[in-house]
Structures are given as structure tokens and as C-alpha cells.
PDB file of C-alpha atoms in Angstrom:
ATOM      1  CA  MET A 298      96.184 142.872 113.995  1.00  0.00           C
ATOM      2  CA  LYS A 299      96.094 140.877 110.746  1.00  0.00           C
ATOM      3  CA  ASN A 300      99.441 139.289 111.585  1.00  0.00           C
ATOM      4  CA  LYS A 301      98.113 138.270 114.990  1.00  0.00           C
ATOM      5  CA  ILE A 302      95.002 136.724 113.429  1.00  0.00           C
ATOM      6  CA  LEU A 303      97.170 134.874 110.885  1.00  0.00           C
ATOM      7  CA  LEU A 304      99.441 133.599 113.661  1.00  0.00           C
ATOM      8  CA  ILE A 305      96.451 132.352 115.647  1.00  0.00           C
ATOM      9  CA  SER A 306      95.056 130.639 112.552  1.00  0.00           C
ATOM     10  CA  LEU A 307      98.348 128.916 111.783  1.00  0.00           C
ATOM     11  CA  PHE A 308      98.663 127.805 115.405  1.00  0.00           C
ATOM     12  CA  SER A 309      95.131 126.385 115.282  1.00  0.00           C
ATOM     13  CA  ILE A 310      95.882 124.472 112.101  1.00  0.00           C
ATOM     14  CA  ALA A 311      99.127 123.117 113.541  1.00  0.00           C
ATOM     15  CA  PHE A 312      97.414 122.122 116.795  1.00  0.00           C
ATOM     16  CA  SER A 313      94.617 120.406 114.896  1.00  0.00           C
ATOM     17  CA  PHE A 314      97.154 118.510 112.788  1.00  0.00           C
ATOM     18  CA  ALA A 315      99.045 117.440 115.879  1.00  0.00           C
ATOM     19  CA  GLN A 316      95.863 115.980 117.344  1.00  0.00           C
ATOM     20  CA  GLN A 317      95.274 113.817 114.306  1.00  0.00           C
ATOM     21  CA  THR A 318      96.625 110.304 113.880  1.00  0.00           C
ATOM     22  CA  LEU A 319      97.968 108.941 110.618  1.00  0.00           C
ATOM     23  CA  LYS A 320      96.218 105.780 109.486  1.00  0.00           C
ATOM     24  CA  VAL A 321      96.440 103.501 106.478  1.00  0.00           C
ATOM     25  CA  GLU A 322      93.734 101.087 105.384  1.00  0.00           C
ATOM     26  CA  TYR A 323      94.976  97.984 103.597  1.00  0.00           C
ATOM     27  CA  ASN A 324      93.444  95.271 101.493  1.00  0.00           C
ATOM     28  CA  GLN A 325      95.023  91.943 102.416  1.00  0.00           C
ATOM     29  CA  ILE A 326      94.705  89.289  99.738  1.00  0.00           C
ATOM     30  CA  TYR A 327      95.623  85.751 100.753  1.00  0.00           C
ATOM     31  CA  ASN A 328      95.598  82.602  98.698  1.00  0.00           C
ATOM     32  CA  SER A 329      95.796  79.642 101.030  1.00  0.00           C
ATOM     33  CA  ASP A 330      93.783  77.607  98.546  1.00  0.00           C
ATOM     34  CA  PHE A 331      91.520  80.291  97.063  1.00  0.00           C
ATOM     35  CA  PRO A 332      91.614  84.117  97.228  1.00  0.00           C
ATOM     36  CA  VAL A 333      90.671  85.511 100.636  1.00  0.00           C
ATOM     37  CA  ILE A 334      90.337  89.228 101.312  1.00  0.00           C
ATOM     38  CA  ARG A 335      90.579  90.905 104.699  1.00  0.00           C
ATOM     39  CA  THR A 336      90.874  94.497 105.849  1.00  0.00           C
ATOM     40  CA  ALA A 337      93.570  95.905 108.122  1.00  0.00           C
ATOM     41  CA  ILE A 338      94.305  99.312 109.630  1.00  0.00           C
ATOM     42  CA  LEU A 339      97.744 100.695 110.466  1.00  0.00           C
ATOM     43  CA  GLN A 340      98.064 103.539 112.980  1.00  0.00           C
ATOM     44  CA  ALA A 341     101.387 105.397 113.057  1.00  0.00           C
ATOM     45  CA  ASN A 342     103.119 108.025 115.143  1.00  0.00           C
ATOM     46  CA  GLU A 343     106.736 108.972 115.878  1.00  0.00           C
ATOM     47  CA  LYS A 344     107.215 106.312 118.572  1.00  0.00           C
ATOM     48  CA  ASN A 345     105.246 103.270 117.517  1.00  0.00           C
ATOM     49  CA  SER A 346     102.657 101.702 115.284  1.00  0.00           C
ATOM     50  CA  ILE A 347      99.658  99.434 115.729  1.00  0.00           C
ATOM     51  CA  TYR A 348      98.523  97.223 112.881  1.00  0.00           C
ATOM     52  CA  VAL A 349      95.186  95.480 113.378  1.00  0.00           C
ATOM     53  CA  ASP A 350      94.287  92.571 111.132  1.00  0.00           C
ATOM     54  CA  ILE A 351      90.491  92.505 111.245  1.00  0.00           C
ATOM     55  CA  MET A 352      90.015  88.760 111.246  1.00  0.00           C
ATOM     56  CA  LYS A 353      86.233  88.820 111.065  1.00  0.00           C
ATOM     57  CA  SER A 354      86.083  91.241 108.166  1.00  0.00           C
ATOM     58  CA  ARG A 355      84.251  89.581 105.346  1.00  0.00           C
ATOM     59  CA  ARG A 356      83.849  90.346 101.672  1.00  0.00           C
ATOM     60  CA  ASP A 357      82.163  88.350  98.954  1.00  0.00           C
ATOM     61  CA  LEU A 358      84.209  88.043  95.785  1.00  0.00           C
ATOM     62  CA  LEU A 359      81.581  88.328  93.059  1.00  0.00           C
ATOM     63  CA  ASN A 360      83.745  88.969  89.998  1.00  0.00           C
ATOM     64  CA  PRO A 361      87.267  90.047  89.030  1.00  0.00           C
ATOM     65  CA  ASP A 362      86.321  93.731  89.297  1.00  0.00           C
ATOM     66  CA  ASP A 363      86.024  93.387  93.074  1.00  0.00           C
ATOM     67  CA  VAL A 364      89.804  93.294  93.401  1.00  0.00           C
ATOM     68  CA  ASN A 365      92.814  94.329  91.390  1.00  0.00           C
ATOM     69  CA  PHE A 366      92.859  91.537  88.812  1.00  0.00           C
ATOM     70  CA  SER A 367      96.655  91.722  88.516  1.00  0.00           C
ATOM     71  CA  TYR A 368      96.769  90.002  91.905  1.00  0.00           C
ATOM     72  CA  LEU A 369      94.610  87.138  90.677  1.00  0.00           C
ATOM     73  CA  GLU A 370      96.820  86.702  87.620  1.00  0.00           C
ATOM     74  CA  LYS A 371      99.826  86.284  89.893  1.00  0.00           C
ATOM     75  CA  LEU A 372      97.835  83.842  92.020  1.00  0.00           C
ATOM     76  CA  ASN A 373      97.123  81.699  88.939  1.00  0.00           C
ATOM     77  CA  VAL A 374      93.384  82.217  89.314  1.00  0.00           C
ATOM     78  CA  ASP A 375      91.504  82.011  86.046  1.00  0.00           C
ATOM     79  CA  GLU A 376      89.302  85.067  85.517  1.00  0.00           C
ATOM     80  CA  ASN A 377      86.597  82.912  83.916  1.00  0.00           C
ATOM     81  CA  THR A 378      86.216  80.821  87.056  1.00  0.00           C
ATOM     82  CA  LEU A 379      85.173  83.943  88.977  1.00  0.00           C
ATOM     83  CA  ASN A 380      82.423  85.254  86.720  1.00  0.00           C
ATOM     84  CA  GLY A 381      78.992  84.493  88.089  1.00  0.00           C
ATOM     85  CA  GLN A 382      80.352  82.706  91.119  1.00  0.00           C
ATOM     86  CA  LYS A 383      80.281  83.795  94.726  1.00  0.00           C
ATOM     87  CA  PHE A 384      83.113  82.978  97.098  1.00  0.00           C
ATOM     88  CA  SER A 385      82.074  83.314 100.732  1.00  0.00           C
ATOM     89  CA  LEU A 386      85.225  84.542 102.429  1.00  0.00           C
ATOM     90  CA  VAL A 387      84.609  83.764 106.087  1.00  0.00           C
ATOM     91  CA  VAL A 388      87.577  84.000 108.390  1.00  0.00           C
ATOM     92  CA  GLY A 389      87.604  81.440 111.163  1.00  0.00           C
ATOM     93  CA  ALA A 390      89.049  83.341 114.099  1.00  0.00           C
ATOM     94  CA  ASN A 391      87.814  84.550 117.445  1.00  0.00           C
ATOM     95  CA  PHE A 392      90.019  87.635 117.844  1.00  0.00           C
ATOM     96  CA  ASP A 393      91.502  90.354 115.701  1.00  0.00           C
ATOM     97  CA  LYS A 394      95.297  90.244 115.503  1.00  0.00           C
ATOM     98  CA  PHE A 395      97.275  93.242 116.740  1.00  0.00           C
ATOM     99  CA  PHE A 396     100.874  93.891 115.697  1.00  0.00           C
ATOM    100  CA  PHE A 397     102.897  96.441 117.684  1.00  0.00           C
ATOM    101  CA  TYR A 398     106.195  97.952 116.597  1.00  0.00           C
ATOM    102  CA  ASP A 399     108.165 100.103 119.051  1.00  0.00           C
ATOM    103  CA  VAL A 400     110.623 102.023 116.884  1.00  0.00           C
ATOM    104  CA  ILE A 401     112.574 103.455 119.838  1.00  0.00           C
ATOM    105  CA  ASN A 402     113.416 100.003 121.223  1.00  0.00           C
ATOM    106  CA  ASP A 403     113.208  98.238 117.848  1.00  0.00           C
ATOM    107  CA  LYS A 404     110.743  95.740 119.308  1.00  0.00           C
ATOM    108  CA  LEU A 405     107.956  93.894 117.515  1.00  0.00           C
ATOM    109  CA  SER A 406     105.215  92.019 119.320  1.00  0.00           C
ATOM    110  CA  TYR A 407     101.778  90.786 118.403  1.00  0.00           C
ATOM    111  CA  THR A 408      98.696  88.912 119.572  1.00  0.00           C
ATOM    112  CA  ASP A 409      97.515  85.559 118.300  1.00  0.00           C
ATOM    113  CA  GLU A 410      95.234  82.796 119.452  1.00  0.00           C
ATOM    114  CA  LEU A 411      95.656  79.153 120.267  1.00  0.00           C
ATOM    115  CA  GLY A 412      92.711  76.970 121.214  1.00  0.00           C
ATOM    116  CA  LYS A 413      90.384  79.981 121.467  1.00  0.00           C
ATOM    117  CA  LYS A 414      92.768  81.692 123.885  1.00  0.00           C
ATOM    118  CA  GLN A 415      94.690  84.880 123.135  1.00  0.00           C
ATOM    119  CA  PHE A 416      98.441  85.231 123.682  1.00  0.00           C
ATOM    120  CA  TYR A 417     100.895  88.124 123.580  1.00  0.00           C
ATOM    121  CA  ILE A 418     103.983  87.128 121.593  1.00  0.00           C
ATOM    122  CA  ILE A 419     107.401  88.755 121.543  1.00  0.00           C
ATOM    123  CA  ASP A 420     109.064  88.295 118.156  1.00  0.00           C
ATOM    124  CA  ASP A 421     112.772  89.091 117.925  1.00  0.00           C
ATOM    125  CA  PHE A 422     114.153  89.352 114.387  1.00  0.00           C
ATOM    126  CA  LYS A 423     115.883  91.718 111.976  1.00  0.00           C
ATOM    127  CA  LEU A 424     114.910  92.591 108.431  1.00  0.00           C
ATOM    128  CA  ASN A 425     117.711  93.443 106.015  1.00  0.00           C
ATOM    129  CA  TRP A 426     116.334  95.470 103.122  1.00  0.00           C
ATOM    130  CA  GLN A 427     117.849  96.117  99.716  1.00  0.00           C
ATOM    131  CA  ILE A 428     116.459  99.393  98.358  1.00  0.00           C
ATOM    132  CA  THR A 429     116.208  99.704  94.580  1.00  0.00           C
ATOM    133  CA  LYS A 430     115.720 102.640  92.228  1.00  0.00           C
ATOM    134  CA  GLU A 431     112.343 101.390  90.980  1.00  0.00           C
ATOM    135  CA  THR A 432     109.421 103.705  91.691  1.00  0.00           C
ATOM    136  CA  LYS A 433     105.665 103.792  91.246  1.00  0.00           C
ATOM    137  CA  THR A 434     102.716 105.752  92.599  1.00  0.00           C
ATOM    138  CA  ILE A 435     100.448 104.185  95.227  1.00  0.00           C
ATOM    139  CA  ALA A 436      97.538 106.080  96.816  1.00  0.00           C
ATOM    140  CA  ASN A 437      98.966 109.290  95.268  1.00  0.00           C
ATOM    141  CA  TYR A 438     102.373 108.808  96.916  1.00  0.00           C
ATOM    142  CA  LYS A 439     105.650 108.160  95.126  1.00  0.00           C
ATOM    143  CA  THR A 440     107.057 104.880  96.416  1.00  0.00           C
ATOM    144  CA  TYR A 441     110.351 103.023  96.076  1.00  0.00           C
ATOM    145  CA  LYS A 442     110.829  99.294  95.864  1.00  0.00           C
ATOM    146  CA  ALA A 443     112.774  97.327  98.489  1.00  0.00           C
ATOM    147  CA  ILE A 444     113.452  93.597  98.811  1.00  0.00           C
ATOM    148  CA  THR A 445     114.083  91.354 101.809  1.00  0.00           C
ATOM    149  CA  LYS A 446     114.133  87.656 102.698  1.00  0.00           C
ATOM    150  CA  PHE A 447     112.250  86.646 105.816  1.00  0.00           C
ATOM    151  CA  ARG A 448     111.564  83.164 107.173  1.00  0.00           C
ATOM    152  CA  GLY A 449     111.511  81.356 103.858  1.00  0.00           C
ATOM    153  CA  ARG A 450     109.836  83.989 101.693  1.00  0.00           C
ATOM    154  CA  THR A 451     111.212  86.798  99.568  1.00  0.00           C
ATOM    155  CA  TRP A 452     109.253  90.021 100.005  1.00  0.00           C
ATOM    156  CA  GLU A 453     109.013  93.067  97.757  1.00  0.00           C
ATOM    157  CA  ALA A 454     107.778  96.235  99.439  1.00  0.00           C
ATOM    158  CA  TRP A 455     106.995  99.703  98.129  1.00  0.00           C
ATOM    159  CA  PHE A 456     107.565 102.493 100.654  1.00  0.00           C
ATOM    160  CA  ALA A 457     106.784 106.218 100.575  1.00  0.00           C
ATOM    161  CA  PRO A 458     109.578 108.502 101.909  1.00  0.00           C
ATOM    162  CA  GLU A 459     107.014 111.309 102.029  1.00  0.00           C
ATOM    163  CA  LEU A 460     105.346 109.405 104.874  1.00  0.00           C
ATOM    164  CA  ALA A 461     108.454 109.252 107.027  1.00  0.00           C
ATOM    165  CA  TYR A 462     107.549 106.385 109.358  1.00  0.00           C
ATOM    166  CA  PRO A 463     109.442 103.027 109.370  1.00  0.00           C
ATOM    167  CA  TYR A 464     106.245 100.955 109.559  1.00  0.00           C
ATOM    168  CA  GLY A 465     104.257  98.650 107.370  1.00  0.00           C
ATOM    169  CA  PRO A 466     101.690  95.853 107.270  1.00  0.00           C
ATOM    170  CA  TRP A 467     102.022  92.663 109.279  1.00  0.00           C
ATOM    171  CA  LYS A 468     105.618  92.282 110.557  1.00  0.00           C
ATOM    172  CA  LEU A 469     107.220  94.287 107.758  1.00  0.00           C
ATOM    173  CA  HIS A 470     109.046  97.414 108.939  1.00  0.00           C
ATOM    174  CA  GLY A 471     112.385  99.209 108.979  1.00  0.00           C
ATOM    175  CA  LEU A 472     112.293 101.211 105.743  1.00  0.00           C
ATOM    176  CA  PRO A 473     112.668 105.025 105.530  1.00  0.00           C
ATOM    177  CA  GLY A 474     108.973 105.491 104.788  1.00  0.00           C
ATOM    178  CA  LEU A 475     105.610 103.796 105.257  1.00  0.00           C
ATOM    179  CA  ILE A 476     105.164 100.594 103.293  1.00  0.00           C
ATOM    180  CA  LEU A 477     102.093 101.040 101.107  1.00  0.00           C
ATOM    181  CA  GLU A 478     102.343  97.772  99.220  1.00  0.00           C
ATOM    182  CA  ALA A 479     104.068  94.468  99.929  1.00  0.00           C
ATOM    183  CA  TYR A 480     103.884  90.943  98.574  1.00  0.00           C
ATOM    184  CA  ASP A 481     105.935  87.783  98.566  1.00  0.00           C
ATOM    185  CA  ILE A 482     107.341  87.019  95.134  1.00  0.00           C
ATOM    186  CA  THR A 483     104.931  84.122  94.618  1.00  0.00           C
ATOM    187  CA  ARG A 484     102.065  86.617  95.137  1.00  0.00           C
ATOM    188  CA  ARG A 485     100.468  84.241  97.602  1.00  0.00           C
ATOM    189  CA  TYR A 486     100.280  87.062 100.165  1.00  0.00           C
ATOM    190  CA  ASN A 487      99.595  90.695  99.255  1.00  0.00           C
ATOM    191  CA  PHE A 488      99.112  93.902 101.234  1.00  0.00           C
ATOM    192  CA  THR A 489      98.013  97.073  99.430  1.00  0.00           C
ATOM    193  CA  ALA A 490      97.114 100.466 100.870  1.00  0.00           C
ATOM    194  CA  ILE A 491      93.791 101.687  99.556  1.00  0.00           C
ATOM    195  CA  LYS A 492      93.498 104.789 101.734  1.00  0.00           C
ATOM    196  CA  VAL A 493      95.863 107.038 103.730  1.00  0.00           C
ATOM    197  CA  PHE A 494      94.108 109.416 106.090  1.00  0.00           C
ATOM    198  CA  LYS A 495      94.227 111.235 109.416  1.00  0.00           C
ATOM    199  CA  ASP A 496      91.623 111.387 112.157  1.00  0.00           C
ATOM    200  CA  LYS A 497      91.366 111.999 115.884  1.00  0.00           C
ATOM    201  CA  THR A 498      90.439 108.469 116.908  1.00  0.00           C
ATOM    202  CA  ASN A 499      93.024 106.065 118.260  1.00  0.00           C
ATOM    203  CA  LEU A 500      93.310 102.321 117.973  1.00  0.00           C
ATOM    204  CA  THR A 501      93.826 101.064 121.494  1.00  0.00           C
ATOM    205  CA  PHE A 502      94.553  97.586 122.722  1.00  0.00           C
ATOM    206  CA  SER A 503      96.422  96.608 125.857  1.00  0.00           C
ATOM    207  CA  PRO A 504      97.993  93.132 125.779  1.00  0.00           C
ATOM    208  CA  ASP A 505      99.302  93.413 129.349  1.00  0.00           C
ATOM    209  CA  LYS A 506      96.798  90.950 130.794  1.00  0.00           C
ATOM    210  CA  LEU A 507      97.382  88.315 128.126  1.00  0.00           C
ATOM    211  CA  PRO A 508      99.717  85.346 128.709  1.00  0.00           C
ATOM    212  CA  LYS A 509     103.133  86.255 127.284  1.00  0.00           C
ATOM    213  CA  LEU A 510     105.213  83.872 125.176  1.00  0.00           C
ATOM    214  CA  SER A 511     108.317  84.041 123.051  1.00  0.00           C
ATOM    215  CA  PHE A 512     107.757  83.522 119.342  1.00  0.00           C
ATOM    216  CA  LYS A 513     109.459  80.123 119.419  1.00  0.00           C
ATOM    217  CA  ASP A 514     107.404  78.880 122.374  1.00  0.00           C
ATOM    218  CA  PHE A 515     104.179  79.981 120.739  1.00  0.00           C
ATOM    219  CA  LYS A 516     105.008  78.301 117.435  1.00  0.00           C
ATOM    220  CA  LEU A 517     106.016  75.031 119.080  1.00  0.00           C
ATOM    221  CA  ARG A 518     102.772  75.014 121.074  1.00  0.00           C
ATOM    222  CA  ASN A 519     100.863  75.776 117.898  1.00  0.00           C
ATOM    223  CA  PHE A 520     102.507  72.882 116.039  1.00  0.00           C
ATOM    224  CA  GLU A 521     101.641  70.535 118.902  1.00  0.00           C
ATOM    225  CA  PHE A 522      98.046  71.815 119.029  1.00  0.00           C
ATOM    226  CA  ILE A 523      97.523  71.259 115.290  1.00  0.00           C
ATOM    227  CA  GLU A 524      99.171  67.827 115.430  1.00  0.00           C
ATOM    228  CA  ASN A 525      96.842  66.752 118.211  1.00  0.00           C
ATOM    229  CA  ILE A 526      93.757  67.885 116.308  1.00  0.00           C
ATOM    230  CA  LEU A 527      94.808  66.165 113.083  1.00  0.00           C
ATOM    231  CA  THR A 528      95.477  62.851 114.788  1.00  0.00           C
ATOM    232  CA  ILE A 529      92.177  62.562 116.673  1.00  0.00           C
ATOM    233  CA  PRO A 530      90.107  59.764 115.055  1.00  0.00           C
ATOM    234  CA  VAL A 531      86.453  60.451 114.296  1.00  0.00           C
ATOM    235  CA  ASP A 532      85.479  57.103 115.816  1.00  0.00           C
ATOM    236  CA  ASN A 533      87.053  53.817 116.856  1.00  0.00           C
ATOM    237  CA  ASN A 534      86.804  52.447 113.333  1.00  0.00           C
ATOM    238  CA  THR A 535      88.622  55.403 111.778  1.00  0.00           C
ATOM    239  CA  LYS A 536      92.295  55.131 110.929  1.00  0.00           C
ATOM    240  CA  VAL A 537      94.234  58.392 110.837  1.00  0.00           C
ATOM    241  CA  ILE A 538      96.809  58.655 108.075  1.00  0.00           C
ATOM    242  CA  LYS A 539      99.295  61.505 108.358  1.00  0.00           C
ATOM    243  CA  HIS A 540     100.036  63.475 105.227  1.00  0.00           C
ATOM    244  CA  ASP A 541     102.564  66.274 105.209  1.00  0.00           C
ATOM    245  CA  VAL A 542     101.344  68.903 102.725  1.00  0.00           C
ATOM    246  CA  GLY A 543     104.060  71.379 103.673  1.00  0.00           C
ATOM    247  CA  ARG A 544     103.757  74.848 105.087  1.00  0.00           C
ATOM    248  CA  LYS A 545     101.804  77.453 103.178  1.00  0.00           C
ATOM    249  CA  GLY A 546     101.681  80.310 105.660  1.00  0.00           C
ATOM    250  CA  LEU A 547     103.376  83.685 105.751  1.00  0.00           C
ATOM    251  CA  GLU A 548     106.407  82.091 107.410  1.00  0.00           C
ATOM    252  CA  LEU A 549     107.918  78.856 106.114  1.00  0.00           C
ATOM    253  CA  ILE A 550     111.224  78.469 107.956  1.00  0.00           C
ATOM    254  CA  TYR A 551     112.080  79.411 111.522  1.00  0.00           C
ATOM    255  CA  GLU A 552     115.440  80.422 112.939  1.00  0.00           C
ATOM    256  CA  TRP A 553     115.795  77.489 115.336  1.00  0.00           C
ATOM    257  CA  GLU A 554     115.255  75.073 112.441  1.00  0.00           C
ATOM    258  CA  THR A 555     118.262  76.420 110.555  1.00  0.00           C
ATOM    259  CA  GLU A 556     120.638  76.936 113.479  1.00  0.00           C
ATOM    260  CA  THR A 557     123.924  75.041 113.214  1.00  0.00           C
ATOM    261  CA  LYS A 558     124.177  72.390 115.905  1.00  0.00           C
TER     262      LYS A 558
END
């Protein structure tokens, strides 16, 4: 009788676990021109992952204690400039961004907006990782360091083999464990897991009804859209002077720009 009760209990625990979804909450620290913090959630299972960048999440940076100050050191932000000051970190976007990775078909896609309209973008690329022997603990998990180069930036990522999913923040994926921390070597962009948990809720978003574009088509349209905005004069007496400040985003170089003709 006791064995039967134990078996039922174990089955109940296993069934409950199976109903739960693994999630990771990340802090995203960006430094376009000053530190910006956003929240993101990664949902993972055996077949795919969804990473939602919560564009309208907002946090006021009141002092260095609000974030891991080591990030700010790498970003060349003086600690003294933060004390007593309030940075209003408002994100100017109409939609959250969703990143989907289908591990079975090795396919990454995501949503983005252009002119207040959402698009579904298919991004075809490969990440070649070099795994090192360096380790550290993040969110109570032992992680290993890996390095890759992707579209003009060198990324360092720390993944946890104990969490055996090949997913990570943003477009980073393909390691034998969940990526719990990642940053480009300039520390301009940083992703750090602050919580790993399971629950029964599911992130759901269907991009099927959105206009679909290849990554290249979307980027070229985006470049054209920005160019048009920047060259519109305020009035007839205004002269527009173009000034190329260079790219500062997550991606700096695109494949079609480096292809041999």
C-alpha cells in the first residue's frame, strides 16, 4: 500500500513538473549614449524558445546600486555622475519584440517594427562558438564561457549545461546549455539572467498575420526609412546636412555588405 502511495506521489510530482515551463528573466543593459535598462523573458522547452524583449519596460536609474556597477565600469560611466541624478529610461517603441528559435529546424525569426507597423522577419545565419574552460556561477548555476563573432561584434556568453537547452537572449543560441549571461566585448550590450524559474503560464504570440520579410529586405527598408526621416527639412529655410556617425546597434556589419562580388 505504501509503495502504491509513493508511486502515485512520484507520478504527481513528475506530472506537475511536466506541466511547468522553464523561464529566465533577464536584465538588458544598453548603452546607446547612456545606460538603458529593459527587462526580457525567455521561455524554453525541448522544441523551441520564445524571447520577449519588453520594449515598454521602464526603470529609473537612481544610483549605481540599482545595477551591477561592474557593467557601468565597462561602459565608461563615471559612478559620481550617477549619484543624486535620475535617468528616465523611456523606450520609444510601440510593440514588444519577440524572438523565436526552432531548434528542430534550426530556424530563428523575430518581430520588429517599421513606421509603427509590425513585421515578421526570417533571419538565416550560423553562430560558430568557441567554448573555453572558464567557469563562474550565475543565478546559482555553474556556467562556462564561450566566444563568437557575429555581424561585427565579438560576443562572450556564459552557458549552464545543467539547463540543457540551446537557447539564449536576443539572437544568441546554439550552445549546450542555456545562456545566462552575454555581452559584446565592448560591454555596450549586456544580458544577464536575474531569475530562473518554472511556472504553468505560457508566453504566446502568433506572428502568422504579420507581413513577412527576409532579414535583408527588412534592414534595407529600415535604412531607407531612417534616411528619409533624417533628410526631411523642418521648414523651407532649413538646410539638411548629412553626418554619418556610424552604426552603434547590436549588429554592425551585414552579410551582403561583405560578400565578394
